[in-house]
Short mmCIF file of C-alpha atoms in Angstrom, two decimals:
data_model
loop_
_atom_site.label_atom_id
_atom_site.label_comp_id
_atom_site.label_asym_id
_atom_site.label_seq_id
_atom_site.Cartn_x
_atom_site.Cartn_y
_atom_site.Cartn_z
CA MET A 140 133.72 142.28 165.75
CA SER A 141 134.53 141.19 162.22
CA ASN A 142 132.70 138.26 160.63
CA VAL A 143 135.35 137.86 157.97
CA ASP A 144 136.95 134.43 157.91
CA ASP A 145 140.64 134.92 158.66
CA HIS A 146 141.47 132.07 156.30
CA ASN A 147 140.12 134.14 153.38
CA ARG A 148 142.02 137.27 154.33
CA LEU A 149 144.60 138.55 151.86
CA SER A 150 147.96 139.38 153.39
CA VAL A 151 149.08 143.00 153.23
CA PHE A 152 152.63 142.93 151.89
CA LYS A 153 155.05 145.66 152.85
CA THR A 154 155.99 148.15 150.16
CA TYR A 155 159.66 149.01 150.50
CA LYS A 156 160.72 152.46 149.33
CA LEU A 157 163.83 154.57 149.08
CA TYR A 158 164.74 157.05 151.81
CA VAL A 159 165.77 160.44 150.44
CA GLY A 160 165.62 163.77 152.22
CA GLY A 161 163.59 162.37 155.09
CA LYS A 162 160.87 161.07 152.75
CA PHE A 163 160.06 157.68 151.23
CA PRO A 164 159.84 158.03 147.45
CA ARG A 165 159.63 155.26 144.92
CA SER A 166 162.40 155.20 142.36
CA GLU A 167 161.79 157.95 139.82
CA SER A 168 162.05 155.28 137.11
CA GLY A 169 159.29 153.23 138.71
CA ARG A 170 161.49 150.14 138.51
CA VAL A 171 161.70 147.40 141.13
CA TYR A 172 163.60 144.14 141.45
CA GLU A 173 162.85 140.91 143.26
CA VAL A 174 164.59 140.22 146.56
CA THR A 175 164.85 136.58 147.60
CA ASP A 176 166.10 134.76 150.69
CA SER A 177 169.08 132.41 150.80
CA LYS A 178 166.90 129.61 149.40
CA GLY A 179 165.58 131.65 146.49
CA THR A 180 162.16 132.30 148.00
CA TRP A 181 160.63 135.65 147.08
CA LEU A 182 160.63 138.16 149.95
CA ALA A 183 159.68 141.51 148.43
CA ASN A 184 160.10 143.90 145.55
CA ALA A 185 162.71 146.55 146.31
CA PRO A 186 163.07 149.87 144.46
CA LEU A 187 165.62 149.80 141.64
CA SER A 188 167.28 153.19 142.01
CA SER A 189 168.34 155.23 139.00
CA ARG A 190 171.07 157.80 138.45
CA LYS A 191 168.43 160.48 139.03
CA ASP A 192 167.66 159.00 142.45
CA ALA A 193 171.38 159.14 143.26
CA ARG A 194 171.57 162.80 142.27
CA ASP A 195 168.47 163.62 144.32
CA ALA A 196 170.04 161.93 147.35
CA VAL A 197 173.21 164.02 146.99
CA VAL A 198 171.15 167.21 146.86
CA ALA A 199 169.33 166.18 150.05
CA ALA A 200 172.58 165.28 151.80
CA ARG A 201 174.20 168.59 150.87
CA LYS A 202 171.17 170.53 152.08
CA ALA A 203 171.29 168.75 155.45
CA PHE A 204 175.04 169.08 155.93
CA GLY A 205 175.11 172.60 157.35
CA GLY A 206 172.65 171.94 160.12
CA TRP A 207 174.02 168.52 161.02
CA SER A 208 177.69 169.50 161.02
CA GLY A 209 176.81 172.61 163.00
CA ALA A 210 174.91 170.70 165.69
CA THR A 211 176.69 170.13 168.97
CA ALA A 212 178.50 166.84 169.38
CA TYR A 213 176.37 166.14 172.44
CA LEU A 214 173.17 166.51 170.42
CA ARG A 215 174.43 164.20 167.69
CA GLY A 216 175.25 161.63 170.36
CA GLN A 217 171.74 161.87 171.80
CA ILE A 218 170.22 161.40 168.36
CA LEU A 219 172.38 158.36 167.58
CA TYR A 220 171.43 156.85 170.91
CA ARG A 221 167.78 157.40 170.06
CA VAL A 222 168.32 155.36 166.88
CA ALA A 223 169.53 152.49 169.06
CA GLU A 224 166.46 152.82 171.29
CA MET A 225 164.13 152.67 168.30
CA MET A 226 165.92 149.65 166.83
CA GLU A 227 165.66 147.87 170.16
CA GLY A 228 161.90 148.40 170.09
CA ARG A 229 161.65 146.90 166.60
CA LYS A 230 164.10 144.09 167.20
CA GLY A 231 161.66 141.35 166.19
CA GLN A 232 161.20 142.83 162.73
CA PHE A 233 164.93 143.18 162.16
CA VAL A 234 165.58 139.63 163.37
CA ARG A 235 163.13 138.28 160.79
CA GLU A 236 164.62 140.36 157.99
CA VAL A 237 168.24 139.59 158.84
CA ALA A 238 167.49 135.88 159.21
CA ALA A 239 165.88 135.80 155.76
CA ALA A 240 168.50 138.04 154.14
CA GLU A 241 171.56 136.23 155.45
CA GLY A 242 170.26 132.67 155.88
CA LEU A 243 170.71 132.73 159.66
CA SER A 244 168.79 131.02 162.42
CA LYS A 245 166.54 133.26 164.50
CA SER A 246 168.92 133.04 167.46
CA LYS A 247 171.94 133.97 165.35
CA ALA A 248 170.04 136.77 163.66
CA ALA A 249 169.05 138.08 167.11
CA GLU A 250 172.74 138.26 168.04
CA VAL A 251 173.46 140.23 164.87
CA VAL A 252 170.64 142.69 165.54
CA GLU A 253 171.73 143.17 169.15
CA ALA A 254 175.29 143.81 167.95
CA ALA A 255 173.95 146.41 165.50
CA VAL A 256 172.06 148.18 168.29
CA ASP A 257 175.16 148.12 170.48
CA ARG A 258 177.22 149.53 167.59
CA TRP A 259 174.92 152.58 167.41
CA VAL A 260 175.37 153.09 171.15
CA TRP A 261 179.14 152.77 170.82
CA TYR A 262 179.37 155.44 168.13
CA ALA A 263 176.88 157.65 170.00
CA GLY A 264 179.35 157.71 172.86
CA TRP A 265 182.15 158.86 170.57
CA THR A 266 180.51 161.98 169.15
CA ASP A 267 181.74 164.33 171.90
CA LYS A 268 185.11 162.62 172.36
CA VAL A 269 186.55 162.66 168.85
CA SER A 270 187.73 166.26 169.08
CA GLN A 271 189.55 165.50 172.33
CA VAL A 272 191.34 162.52 170.82
CA LEU A 273 192.19 164.05 167.44
CA GLY A 274 192.45 167.73 168.33
CA GLY A 275 194.42 169.80 170.79
CA ALA A 276 197.04 172.48 171.26
CA ASN A 277 200.22 172.11 169.22
CA PRO A 278 203.59 173.18 170.63
CA VAL A 279 205.01 176.03 168.53
CA SER A 280 207.98 178.35 168.86
CA GLY A 281 206.61 181.86 169.15
CA PRO A 282 203.98 183.98 170.87
CA PHE A 283 201.07 182.00 169.49
CA PHE A 284 198.45 179.48 170.39
CA ASN A 285 198.22 176.79 167.73
CA LEU A 286 195.02 174.75 167.96
CA SER A 287 193.93 171.86 165.75
CA THR A 288 190.35 170.59 165.62
CA PRO A 289 188.70 167.88 163.47
CA GLU A 290 185.87 168.87 161.14
CA PRO A 291 183.59 166.74 158.94
CA THR A 292 184.51 166.27 155.29
CA GLY A 293 180.99 166.76 153.90
CA VAL A 294 178.77 164.44 151.85
CA VAL A 295 179.97 160.82 151.94
CA ALA A 296 178.80 158.17 149.47
CA VAL A 297 178.80 154.81 151.23
CA VAL A 298 178.75 151.48 149.39
CA ALA A 299 177.43 149.25 152.17
CA PRO A 300 178.74 145.71 152.74
CA GLN A 301 177.07 143.11 150.55
CA GLU A 302 177.04 140.19 152.99
CA SER A 303 176.34 141.90 156.32
CA SER A 304 173.00 143.54 155.61
CA LEU A 305 172.49 145.21 159.01
CA LEU A 306 175.52 145.03 161.31
CA GLY A 307 177.91 145.86 158.47
CA LEU A 308 175.57 148.62 157.30
CA VAL A 309 175.41 150.22 160.75
CA SER A 310 179.17 149.87 161.15
CA VAL A 311 179.83 151.99 158.05
CA VAL A 312 176.99 154.53 158.38
CA ALA A 313 177.12 155.36 162.10
CA PRO A 314 180.72 156.69 162.15
CA VAL A 315 180.07 158.85 159.09
CA ILE A 316 177.19 160.74 160.69
CA ALA A 317 178.62 160.61 164.23
CA THR A 318 181.40 162.93 163.09
CA GLY A 319 179.03 165.41 161.42
CA ASN A 320 179.04 164.19 157.81
CA THR A 321 175.93 163.36 155.83
CA ALA A 322 175.59 160.12 153.88
CA VAL A 323 174.19 158.67 150.68
CA VAL A 324 174.11 154.92 151.22
CA VAL A 325 173.97 152.23 148.55
CA ALA A 326 172.39 149.27 150.36
CA SER A 327 173.41 145.65 149.82
CA GLU A 328 172.19 144.69 146.36
CA LYS A 329 171.05 141.18 147.26
CA ALA A 330 169.84 141.96 150.80
CA PRO A 331 168.51 145.53 150.90
CA LEU A 332 165.46 145.01 153.10
CA PRO A 333 167.12 145.53 156.53
CA ALA A 334 168.60 148.80 155.22
CA LEU A 335 165.24 150.02 153.94
CA SER A 336 163.66 149.16 157.29
CA LEU A 337 166.46 150.99 159.08
CA ALA A 338 165.35 154.05 157.12
CA GLU A 339 161.99 153.87 158.90
CA VAL A 340 163.83 153.96 162.22
CA LEU A 341 165.94 156.93 161.15
CA ALA A 342 162.84 158.81 160.05
CA THR A 343 161.29 158.52 163.53
CA SER A 344 164.36 158.95 165.71
CA ASP A 345 165.21 162.67 165.40
CA VAL A 346 167.81 162.23 162.65
CA PRO A 347 167.15 165.26 160.41
CA GLY A 348 165.93 164.49 156.91
CA GLY A 349 168.79 164.25 154.42
CA VAL A 350 171.47 163.29 156.96
CA VAL A 351 171.17 159.66 155.84
CA ASN A 352 169.75 158.75 152.44
CA ILE A 353 169.34 155.08 151.51
CA LEU A 354 169.15 153.74 147.97
CA SER A 355 168.59 150.16 146.84
CA GLY A 356 169.28 148.59 143.48
CA ARG A 357 172.25 147.60 141.34
CA THR A 358 175.37 148.61 143.24
CA ALA A 359 177.44 149.51 140.16
CA GLU A 360 174.60 151.45 138.58
CA ILE A 361 174.09 153.67 141.65
CA ALA A 362 177.67 153.95 142.89
CA ALA A 363 179.12 155.15 139.57
CA PRO A 364 177.29 158.50 139.45
CA LEU A 365 177.95 159.03 143.16
CA ALA A 366 181.70 158.52 142.77
CA ALA A 367 181.76 160.97 139.87
CA HIS A 368 179.43 163.55 141.44
CA GLN A 369 181.17 166.88 141.99
CA ASP A 370 179.21 167.59 145.19
CA VAL A 371 180.24 164.34 146.89
CA ASN A 372 183.29 164.85 149.09
CA ALA A 373 184.23 161.28 149.97
CA VAL A 374 183.49 157.66 149.07
CA ASP A 375 183.49 154.54 151.23
CA LEU A 376 184.06 151.55 148.92
CA THR A 377 183.56 148.84 151.54
CA GLY A 378 180.83 147.00 149.64
CA ALA A 379 182.38 147.29 146.18
CA GLY A 380 184.13 144.35 144.58
CA PRO A 381 187.76 144.77 143.41
CA GLU A 382 186.98 145.73 139.82
CA LEU A 383 184.15 148.10 140.75
CA ALA A 384 186.26 149.63 143.51
CA ARG A 385 189.01 150.45 141.01
CA ASP A 386 186.55 152.10 138.64
CA LEU A 387 184.95 154.12 141.42
CA GLU A 388 188.33 155.22 142.74
CA VAL A 389 189.25 156.55 139.31
CA ALA A 390 185.94 158.44 139.10
CA ALA A 391 186.43 159.83 142.61
CA ALA A 392 189.82 161.28 141.68
CA ASP A 393 188.19 163.85 139.40
CA ASN A 394 187.48 166.19 142.31
CA LEU A 395 189.97 164.68 144.76
CA LYS A 396 187.44 162.89 146.94
CA ARG A 397 188.62 161.11 150.04
CA VAL A 398 188.42 157.36 149.41
CA LEU A 399 188.15 154.60 151.99
CA ARG A 400 189.15 151.38 150.27
CA PRO A 401 187.69 147.93 151.01
CA ARG A 402 189.60 146.04 153.68
CA ASP A 403 189.22 142.68 151.95
CA ALA A 404 186.91 140.82 149.62
CA GLY A 405 184.72 139.54 152.44
CA GLY A 406 184.23 142.91 154.08
CA GLY A 407 185.93 141.94 157.33
CA ASP A 408 184.64 140.69 160.67
CA TRP A 409 181.90 143.11 161.63
CA THR A 410 181.59 141.66 165.13
CA ALA A 411 185.14 142.76 166.01
CA ASP A 412 185.96 145.91 167.95
CA PRO A 413 185.53 148.66 165.32
CA GLY A 414 188.24 150.90 166.73
CA THR A 415 188.44 154.54 165.68
CA GLY A 416 189.54 154.10 162.08
CA ARG A 417 186.16 154.83 160.57
CA LEU A 418 185.63 157.82 162.83
CA THR A 419 188.79 159.43 161.49
CA ALA A 420 188.36 158.41 157.84
CA PHE A 421 186.16 161.35 156.86
CA LEU A 422 187.48 164.18 159.00
CA GLU A 423 189.59 167.17 158.05
CA THR A 424 191.93 168.96 160.47
CA LYS A 425 191.52 172.71 160.89
CA THR A 426 194.44 174.50 162.52
CA VAL A 427 194.09 178.01 163.92
CA TRP A 428 196.94 180.32 164.94
CA HIS A 429 196.13 182.89 167.62
CA PRO A 430 198.55 185.50 168.93
CA THR A 431 199.17 185.74 172.64
CA GLY A 432 199.32 188.88 174.75
CA SER A 433 203.01 189.45 174.06
CA LEU A 434 201.99 190.86 170.69
CA GLY A 435 199.80 193.43 172.35
CA VAL A 436 196.55 191.50 171.99
CA SER A 437 194.30 191.86 175.01
CA GLY A 438 192.83 188.85 176.74
CA SER A 439 195.92 186.67 176.51
CA ALA A 440 194.45 184.22 179.03
CA TYR A 441 192.84 181.96 176.46
#
């Protein structure tokens, strides 16, 4: 039993770090910036990511892409559901962070966190259904089978919503990885703490390292090298303002990246039914022609 007076105990403040390749590095520059709540009260120091951190995250995402895109849709669904389970177990922590980040009451923040957990579950259920909705046999004139199937685009750079630090974040990240892509996420600049805590959940919930990489810092400073990076296949500009979004779109055109443009300046209503738009945003369609038995190919019963 300790004899130390609790009143003299120094609090142990949490050290927030980046999440890259399944590990928690500090920014290679060693820089941090102050994160405050809606009233200006200091909450924590968050890592101030550099261009080098962005490049490292892309390397990690590319390395993880083969294994993640090659995993069965059922397995990806199980892993996404596990993320929801882990978030549910840490709900109290997320409620505190969301309340401080977004200036919400505890009850309202609890609703937001519960909606974020439910959003993971919703996308987990879609992993093995996307191919049935978007793929299928195409009617063609000739002795062929013509089959179309959706495939992931690759590495997606995601500029997360600025105002919705958790629900908006989950709503843009979950569909990217549910469909087999890997992600480099630029967290909300003013409210990055829920995103950095989400990284701790991802690290312990069977999501392979590198599938999701989370960076905090100045949005424009991190997003610019990602939009121009030749090994990034697509960019989600949801959290970018109009001027930044235009600049990033120009940079993304250099290697013909897919670009998902912001819906509006406020980022939209994240509590609304998400639909399937984000599931289809970063998918490619592969079509295969296969001759039938009339051309002399055995095994015509496909």
